[in-house]
């Protein structure tokens, strides 16, 4: 049998030259007249080791990384096809501590299989959730998901089963499953990695959702910034239809389900569920008033179960293993696992899937190894552009939806962005307002106008102009945006702004400790 | 598929718009796929094409303009021969994307949000490319690059093969004079 080598085709690996590595391996094989099977897998999520090349040996898969195309001749000399010794040799992949300590449930197959091989997917446990669901009533499927405690992984954390129950209970001639793949938060890439590394599992989750709520059609709304994802999903959709996973009769069950892939067009606010629906309908991505909720009046006015990629990707494991196994993981009301994403100024960035309850400090230091620059961590932003900035002294906090809200922060989509001590938090606060201004859909005034005024007020504070008064004005503006915006974009931009002000007042030219109390700003200007 | 691919030959805008209409006009909510299909081939949306799009979609020209102008991706002017997009979101800022932007401006001799007068480059920001564990990131003609420091930026720009002078951009501009 010819040797098998895995070279990820994940976008992150490709951004570090994985295609060149794959070509160099093929070239080397041709020169030595050996037949090497190169499989383009997803990423194992150890981003700093990408491209991570794996070789199948009798003792299991062993890894080399980070491999550059120029390293490949040396790897051949070191007999890497037989796991030979080389400075880039990392040992058995599964034994890498970073990976061994994880609890990969949703990402069980990502980086392991050929993402486009339906057969490999089945051999590695794919499709077992659907097998179970096809034997169940819609009510039982929804009950199972409710019982698992799964909450929306896109950021809002709404119980998935409750949403599905509403869609199931709303009679309609046509219902829809919409997958929100508009992963726009900086510091997040778990949706992308799942779609590129194990697309059939996402489809499986969508089909189960369809069986659960009575929908026969699904849409994936994919952001345009993910062209690699688009390529994989389109190929996988064809593969799924060929394999009988999608179509008029899902696996011969007589029940129909098919999926349409749609591309967004660079709008962040289209990650908001009602703006996303507007965009799918071919309109400007403007937020809708709620109620009615999309579960009742959603896409094209029909009941719609709208869920994030990782939410839907979690469903197959829940159906396959039962709700108890999922529920047994996690803490408090945050059940199951979350694929956390370590990003920004971090030494060992990548994807860490573990149960809720792990501490932020553990993610940043034990997994992440501190900053990439080697300087001290100063701030960490969790949950994307609308998440709070936490100071380095406050990282001993468990990753749990409720614990974060208590601290005025959010878990969101699980993105962790680390900053070293060179960061200027007043500048980051300004950026939060600027980003809101750039991405506001314009429907509600607090967000549309407030964000622009916010940039101006922060500029005045940074320039030292009437600081106490302008800080008071900024707080007032934040309160208006928080309480009167239609959606989370305007409604949560205050979180990064006010957390920066509270924890890092000196960056705004204020006395330490002055940021949390406008009355104590006398010395500020 | 990527929005910035450069076809070897200049496509005929009239035929492109016709094909996009045939493929997507009857799709529910098909306006975005239709606009993408045009831009994927031409690199931009010739304004002259939009009344025809409005007509077949049974929309007003204002509604189509509203959609086109809402989304950052859609271009009403032809881009440069090379499109460089640098991520300016938080994760990349934490790894020095501001300095990278400054370097790009110097190296390419142009401002952000602009196309160089010679049509060589378009330089613009993007807000997250999903490569946040390998920040800072950028794309050049849709190809993603991670860990881009100024030296790596220069390498990427230097390694690119020069495009022929008779560019698609100019051809499209000429074509745009004609009604579609």
mmCIF file of N, CA and C in Angstrom, chain A residues 281-367:
data_model
loop_
_atom_site.group_PDB
_atom_site.id
_atom_site.type_symbol
_atom_site.label_atom_id
_atom_site.label_comp_id
_atom_site.label_asym_id
_atom_site.label_seq_id
_atom_site.Cartn_x
_atom_site.Cartn_y
_atom_site.Cartn_z
ATOM 1 N N UNK A 281 -33.366 37.051 1.381
ATOM 2 C CA UNK A 281 -34.503 37.386 0.528
ATOM 3 C C UNK A 281 -34.100 38.354 -0.580
ATOM 4 N N UNK A 282 -32.818 38.694 -0.631
ATOM 5 C CA UNK A 282 -32.324 39.540 -1.718
ATOM 6 C C UNK A 282 -32.422 41.017 -1.436
ATOM 7 N N UNK A 283 -32.543 41.365 -0.165
ATOM 8 C CA UNK A 283 -32.713 42.775 0.190
ATOM 9 C C UNK A 283 -31.489 43.318 0.918
ATOM 10 N N UNK A 284 -31.553 44.605 1.240
ATOM 11 C CA UNK A 284 -30.556 45.192 2.123
ATOM 12 C C UNK A 284 -30.615 44.450 3.454
ATOM 13 N N UNK A 285 -29.452 44.247 4.068
ATOM 14 C CA UNK A 285 -29.428 43.500 5.322
ATOM 15 C C UNK A 285 -29.818 44.346 6.506
ATOM 16 N N UNK A 286 -31.068 44.805 6.490
ATOM 17 C CA UNK A 286 -31.537 45.631 7.605
ATOM 18 C C UNK A 286 -32.279 44.768 8.616
ATOM 19 N N UNK A 287 -32.034 45.078 9.865
ATOM 20 C CA UNK A 287 -32.614 44.323 10.969
ATOM 21 C C UNK A 287 -34.136 44.479 10.971
ATOM 22 N N UNK A 288 -34.848 43.384 11.318
ATOM 23 C CA UNK A 288 -36.307 43.447 11.441
ATOM 24 C C UNK A 288 -36.697 43.705 12.895
ATOM 25 N N UNK A 289 -37.871 44.284 13.066
ATOM 26 C CA UNK A 289 -38.431 44.390 14.412
ATOM 27 C C UNK A 289 -38.826 42.997 14.876
ATOM 28 N N UNK A 290 -38.633 42.735 16.167
ATOM 29 C CA UNK A 290 -39.087 41.476 16.748
ATOM 30 C C UNK A 290 -39.950 41.805 17.962
ATOM 31 N N UNK A 291 -41.027 41.084 18.281
ATOM 32 C CA UNK A 291 -41.616 40.011 17.506
ATOM 33 C C UNK A 291 -42.246 40.518 16.207
ATOM 34 N N UNK A 292 -42.635 39.580 15.329
ATOM 35 C CA UNK A 292 -42.573 38.127 15.484
ATOM 36 C C UNK A 292 -41.137 37.610 15.387
ATOM 37 N N UNK A 293 -40.890 36.499 16.056
ATOM 38 C CA UNK A 293 -39.579 35.868 15.997
ATOM 39 C C UNK A 293 -39.453 35.074 14.696
ATOM 40 N N UNK A 294 -38.218 34.912 14.204
ATOM 41 C CA UNK A 294 -38.035 34.120 12.982
ATOM 42 C C UNK A 294 -38.607 32.701 13.097
ATOM 43 N N UNK A 295 -38.653 32.166 14.311
ATOM 44 C CA UNK A 295 -39.209 30.824 14.482
ATOM 45 C C UNK A 295 -40.666 30.785 14.048
ATOM 46 N N UNK A 296 -41.345 31.944 14.115
ATOM 47 C CA UNK A 296 -42.746 31.999 13.682
ATOM 48 C C UNK A 296 -42.888 32.602 12.291
ATOM 49 N N UNK A 297 -42.253 33.739 12.093
ATOM 50 C CA UNK A 297 -42.293 34.410 10.789
ATOM 51 C C UNK A 297 -40.841 34.684 10.387
ATOM 52 N N UNK A 298 -40.287 33.783 9.587
ATOM 53 C CA UNK A 298 -38.871 33.893 9.262
ATOM 54 C C UNK A 298 -38.620 34.112 7.796
ATOM 55 N N UNK A 299 -37.883 33.202 7.177
ATOM 56 C CA UNK A 299 -37.519 33.358 5.769
ATOM 57 C C UNK A 299 -38.763 33.297 4.879
ATOM 58 N N UNK A 300 -38.898 34.256 4.000
ATOM 59 C CA UNK A 300 -40.065 34.378 3.107
ATOM 60 C C UNK A 300 -41.375 34.303 3.907
ATOM 61 N N UNK A 301 -41.328 34.785 5.143
ATOM 62 C CA UNK A 301 -42.515 34.835 5.989
ATOM 63 C C UNK A 301 -42.887 33.513 6.634
ATOM 64 N N UNK A 302 -42.042 32.507 6.482
ATOM 65 C CA UNK A 302 -42.366 31.165 6.979
ATOM 66 C C UNK A 302 -41.595 30.840 8.265
ATOM 67 N N UNK A 303 -42.122 29.907 9.061
ATOM 68 C CA UNK A 303 -41.405 29.529 10.284
ATOM 69 C C UNK A 303 -40.004 29.005 9.962
ATOM 70 N N UNK A 304 -39.016 29.512 10.663
ATOM 71 C CA UNK A 304 -37.628 29.226 10.304
ATOM 72 C C UNK A 304 -36.794 28.948 11.555
ATOM 73 N N UNK A 305 -36.127 27.803 11.545
ATOM 74 C CA UNK A 305 -35.152 27.523 12.605
ATOM 75 C C UNK A 305 -33.810 28.041 12.121
ATOM 76 N N UNK A 306 -33.348 29.100 12.756
ATOM 77 C CA UNK A 306 -32.107 29.746 12.330
ATOM 78 C C UNK A 306 -31.049 29.489 13.393
ATOM 79 N N UNK A 307 -30.028 28.735 13.032
ATOM 80 C CA UNK A 307 -28.991 28.364 13.991
ATOM 81 C C UNK A 307 -27.600 28.561 13.409
ATOM 82 N N UNK A 308 -26.662 28.742 14.307
ATOM 83 C CA UNK A 308 -25.255 28.886 13.948
ATOM 84 C C UNK A 308 -24.655 27.540 13.516
ATOM 85 N N UNK A 309 -23.559 27.595 12.803
ATOM 86 C CA UNK A 309 -22.873 26.395 12.293
ATOM 87 C C UNK A 309 -22.526 25.413 13.416
ATOM 88 N N UNK A 310 -21.907 25.927 14.481
ATOM 89 C CA UNK A 310 -21.468 25.024 15.552
ATOM 90 C C UNK A 310 -22.673 24.460 16.319
ATOM 91 N N UNK A 311 -23.743 25.252 16.434
ATOM 92 C CA UNK A 311 -24.962 24.732 17.057
ATOM 93 C C UNK A 311 -25.451 23.521 16.276
ATOM 94 N N UNK A 312 -25.616 23.708 14.972
ATOM 95 C CA UNK A 312 -26.101 22.608 14.129
ATOM 96 C C UNK A 312 -25.091 21.464 14.102
ATOM 97 N N UNK A 313 -23.808 21.811 14.154
ATOM 98 C CA UNK A 313 -22.766 20.796 14.156
ATOM 99 C C UNK A 313 -22.710 20.000 15.454
ATOM 100 N N UNK A 314 -23.310 20.545 16.520
ATOM 101 C CA UNK A 314 -23.343 19.841 17.806
ATOM 102 C C UNK A 314 -24.478 18.822 17.865
ATOM 103 N N UNK A 315 -25.496 19.046 17.037
ATOM 104 C CA UNK A 315 -26.705 18.221 17.099
ATOM 105 C C UNK A 315 -26.448 16.736 16.792
ATOM 106 N N UNK A 316 -25.658 16.401 15.748
ATOM 107 C CA UNK A 316 -25.455 14.974 15.460
ATOM 108 C C UNK A 316 -24.898 14.193 16.660
ATOM 109 N N UNK A 317 -23.938 14.766 17.366
ATOM 110 C CA UNK A 317 -23.362 14.063 18.520
ATOM 111 C C UNK A 317 -24.408 13.865 19.615
ATOM 112 N N UNK A 318 -25.289 14.849 19.756
ATOM 113 C CA UNK A 318 -26.337 14.750 20.782
ATOM 114 C C UNK A 318 -27.306 13.615 20.447
ATOM 115 N N UNK A 319 -27.675 13.522 19.175
ATOM 116 C CA UNK A 319 -28.591 12.452 18.768
ATOM 117 C C UNK A 319 -27.898 11.096 18.829
ATOM 118 N N UNK A 320 -26.611 11.078 18.491
ATOM 119 C CA UNK A 320 -25.885 9.808 18.448
ATOM 120 C C UNK A 320 -25.588 9.276 19.849
ATOM 121 N N UNK A 321 -25.178 10.157 20.745
ATOM 122 C CA UNK A 321 -24.755 9.711 22.083
ATOM 123 C C UNK A 321 -25.856 9.851 23.125
ATOM 124 N N UNK A 322 -26.921 10.545 22.773
ATOM 125 C CA UNK A 322 -27.987 10.792 23.745
ATOM 126 C C UNK A 322 -27.773 12.105 24.462
ATOM 127 N N UNK A 323 -28.879 12.726 24.904
ATOM 128 C CA UNK A 323 -28.772 14.059 25.526
ATOM 129 C C UNK A 323 -27.993 14.040 26.837
ATOM 130 N N UNK A 324 -28.037 12.897 27.540
ATOM 131 C CA UNK A 324 -27.380 12.851 28.863
ATOM 132 C C UNK A 324 -25.871 13.004 28.720
ATOM 133 N N UNK A 325 -25.301 12.338 27.721
ATOM 134 C CA UNK A 325 -23.847 12.387 27.545
ATOM 135 C C UNK A 325 -23.393 13.816 27.290
ATOM 136 N N UNK A 326 -24.193 14.549 26.516
ATOM 137 C CA UNK A 326 -23.846 15.935 26.220
ATOM 138 C C UNK A 326 -24.002 16.797 27.468
ATOM 139 N N UNK A 327 -25.139 16.589 28.125
ATOM 140 C CA UNK A 327 -25.479 17.375 29.310
ATOM 141 C C UNK A 327 -24.488 17.156 30.456
ATOM 142 N N UNK A 328 -23.889 15.979 30.460
ATOM 143 C CA UNK A 328 -22.940 15.653 31.540
ATOM 144 C C UNK A 328 -21.712 16.552 31.486
ATOM 145 N N UNK A 329 -21.452 17.142 30.341
ATOM 146 C CA UNK A 329 -20.308 18.044 30.208
ATOM 147 C C UNK A 329 -20.749 19.469 30.534
ATOM 148 N N UNK A 330 -19.820 20.267 31.041
ATOM 149 C CA UNK A 330 -20.106 21.682 31.250
ATOM 150 C C UNK A 330 -20.422 22.020 32.692
ATOM 151 N N UNK A 331 -20.849 23.276 32.892
ATOM 152 C CA UNK A 331 -21.163 23.776 34.229
ATOM 153 C C UNK A 331 -22.451 24.591 34.182
ATOM 154 N N UNK A 332 -23.140 24.681 35.316
ATOM 155 C CA UNK A 332 -24.325 25.526 35.451
ATOM 156 C C UNK A 332 -25.315 25.310 34.327
ATOM 157 N N UNK A 333 -25.683 26.392 33.670
ATOM 158 C CA UNK A 333 -26.619 26.280 32.548
ATOM 159 C C UNK A 333 -25.881 26.278 31.212
ATOM 160 N N UNK A 334 -24.553 26.192 31.267
ATOM 161 C CA UNK A 334 -23.756 26.090 30.044
ATOM 162 C C UNK A 334 -23.332 24.632 29.892
ATOM 163 N N UNK A 335 -24.087 23.885 29.096
ATOM 164 C CA UNK A 335 -23.848 22.447 28.985
ATOM 165 C C UNK A 335 -23.092 22.113 27.708
ATOM 166 N N UNK A 336 -22.410 20.994 27.763
ATOM 167 C CA UNK A 336 -21.712 20.505 26.578
ATOM 168 C C UNK A 336 -20.340 21.124 26.410
ATOM 169 N N UNK A 337 -19.861 21.092 25.189
ATOM 170 C CA UNK A 337 -18.540 21.639 24.890
ATOM 171 C C UNK A 337 -18.682 22.899 24.048
ATOM 172 N N UNK A 338 -17.633 23.704 24.058
ATOM 173 C CA UNK A 338 -17.563 24.834 23.129
ATOM 174 C C UNK A 338 -16.180 24.823 22.485
ATOM 175 N N UNK A 339 -16.141 24.909 21.169
ATOM 176 C CA UNK A 339 -14.834 25.052 20.514
ATOM 177 C C UNK A 339 -14.355 26.498 20.674
ATOM 178 N N UNK A 340 -13.435 26.701 21.621
ATOM 179 C CA UNK A 340 -12.896 28.040 21.821
ATOM 180 C C UNK A 340 -11.836 28.311 20.762
ATOM 181 N N UNK A 341 -11.682 29.586 20.444
ATOM 182 C CA UNK A 341 -10.714 29.961 19.432
ATOM 183 C C UNK A 341 -9.734 30.961 20.029
ATOM 184 N N UNK A 342 -8.467 30.598 20.030
ATOM 185 C CA UNK A 342 -7.422 31.450 20.609
ATOM 186 C C UNK A 342 -6.780 32.256 19.492
ATOM 187 N N UNK A 343 -6.836 33.594 19.650
ATOM 188 C CA UNK A 343 -6.459 34.451 18.531
ATOM 189 C C UNK A 343 -5.759 35.709 19.008
ATOM 190 N N UNK A 344 -5.382 36.519 18.046
ATOM 191 C CA UNK A 344 -4.715 37.777 18.349
ATOM 192 C C UNK A 344 -3.257 37.544 18.679
ATOM 193 N N UNK A 345 -2.795 38.242 19.710
ATOM 194 C CA UNK A 345 -1.388 38.155 20.089
ATOM 195 C C UNK A 345 -1.186 36.964 21.019
ATOM 196 N N UNK A 346 -1.160 35.770 20.442
ATOM 197 C CA UNK A 346 -1.062 34.547 21.232
ATOM 198 C C UNK A 346 -0.027 33.617 20.610
ATOM 199 N N UNK A 347 0.769 32.994 21.507
ATOM 200 C CA UNK A 347 1.862 32.157 21.029
ATOM 201 C C UNK A 347 1.338 30.915 20.316
ATOM 202 N N UNK A 348 0.420 30.227 20.972
ATOM 203 C CA UNK A 348 -0.148 29.010 20.393
ATOM 204 C C UNK A 348 -1.632 29.210 20.117
ATOM 205 N N UNK A 349 -1.935 29.807 19.002
ATOM 206 C CA UNK A 349 -3.325 30.054 18.646
ATOM 207 C C UNK A 349 -3.950 28.846 17.993
ATOM 208 N N UNK A 350 -5.279 28.826 18.003
ATOM 209 C CA UNK A 350 -5.967 27.731 17.330
ATOM 210 C C UNK A 350 -7.271 27.391 17.997
ATOM 211 N N UNK A 351 -7.712 26.153 17.784
ATOM 212 C CA UNK A 351 -9.030 25.741 18.254
ATOM 213 C C UNK A 351 -8.923 24.746 19.403
ATOM 214 N N UNK A 352 -9.612 25.078 20.492
ATOM 215 C CA UNK A 352 -9.613 24.235 21.687
ATOM 216 C C UNK A 352 -11.056 23.880 22.021
ATOM 217 N N UNK A 353 -11.459 22.637 21.763
ATOM 218 C CA UNK A 353 -12.813 22.239 22.148
ATOM 219 C C UNK A 353 -12.758 21.535 23.492
ATOM 220 N N UNK A 354 -13.371 22.162 24.482
ATOM 221 C CA UNK A 354 -13.422 21.607 25.839
ATOM 222 C C UNK A 354 -14.797 21.924 26.420
ATOM 223 N N UNK A 355 -15.185 21.222 27.487
ATOM 224 C CA UNK A 355 -16.462 21.554 28.123
ATOM 225 C C UNK A 355 -16.423 22.957 28.711
ATOM 226 N N UNK A 356 -17.584 23.580 28.834
ATOM 227 C CA UNK A 356 -17.688 24.865 29.526
ATOM 228 C C UNK A 356 -17.132 24.702 30.940
ATOM 229 N N UNK A 357 -16.648 25.790 31.478
ATOM 230 C CA UNK A 357 -16.142 25.754 32.841
ATOM 231 C C UNK A 357 -14.639 25.938 32.918
ATOM 232 N N UNK A 358 -13.942 25.716 31.805
ATOM 233 C CA UNK A 358 -12.494 25.956 31.772
ATOM 234 C C UNK A 358 -12.267 27.447 32.040
ATOM 235 N N UNK A 359 -11.163 27.789 32.691
ATOM 236 C CA UNK A 359 -10.945 29.202 32.991
ATOM 237 C C UNK A 359 -10.293 29.897 31.801
ATOM 238 N N UNK A 360 -10.584 31.181 31.715
ATOM 239 C CA UNK A 360 -10.011 31.972 30.631
ATOM 240 C C UNK A 360 -8.485 31.977 30.745
ATOM 241 N N UNK A 361 -7.984 32.026 31.988
ATOM 242 C CA UNK A 361 -6.534 32.009 32.207
ATOM 243 C C UNK A 361 -5.921 30.719 31.673
ATOM 244 N N UNK A 362 -6.622 29.613 31.871
ATOM 245 C CA UNK A 362 -6.115 28.335 31.383
ATOM 246 C C UNK A 362 -6.019 28.343 29.853
ATOM 247 N N UNK A 363 -7.041 28.901 29.210
ATOM 248 C CA UNK A 363 -7.008 28.967 27.746
ATOM 249 C C UNK A 363 -5.844 29.836 27.271
ATOM 250 N N UNK A 364 -5.699 30.996 27.906
ATOM 251 C CA UNK A 364 -4.703 31.961 27.439
ATOM 252 C C UNK A 364 -3.280 31.489 27.732
ATOM 253 N N UNK A 365 -3.068 30.900 28.922
ATOM 254 C CA UNK A 365 -1.702 30.549 29.315
ATOM 255 C C UNK A 365 -1.373 29.072 29.100
ATOM 256 N N UNK A 366 -2.258 28.156 29.571
ATOM 257 C CA UNK A 366 -1.937 26.728 29.459
ATOM 258 C C UNK A 366 -1.986 26.266 28.002
ATOM 259 N N UNK A 367 -3.048 26.637 27.316
ATOM 260 C CA UNK A 367 -3.140 26.273 25.899
ATOM 261 C C UNK A 367 -2.388 27.280 25.033
#
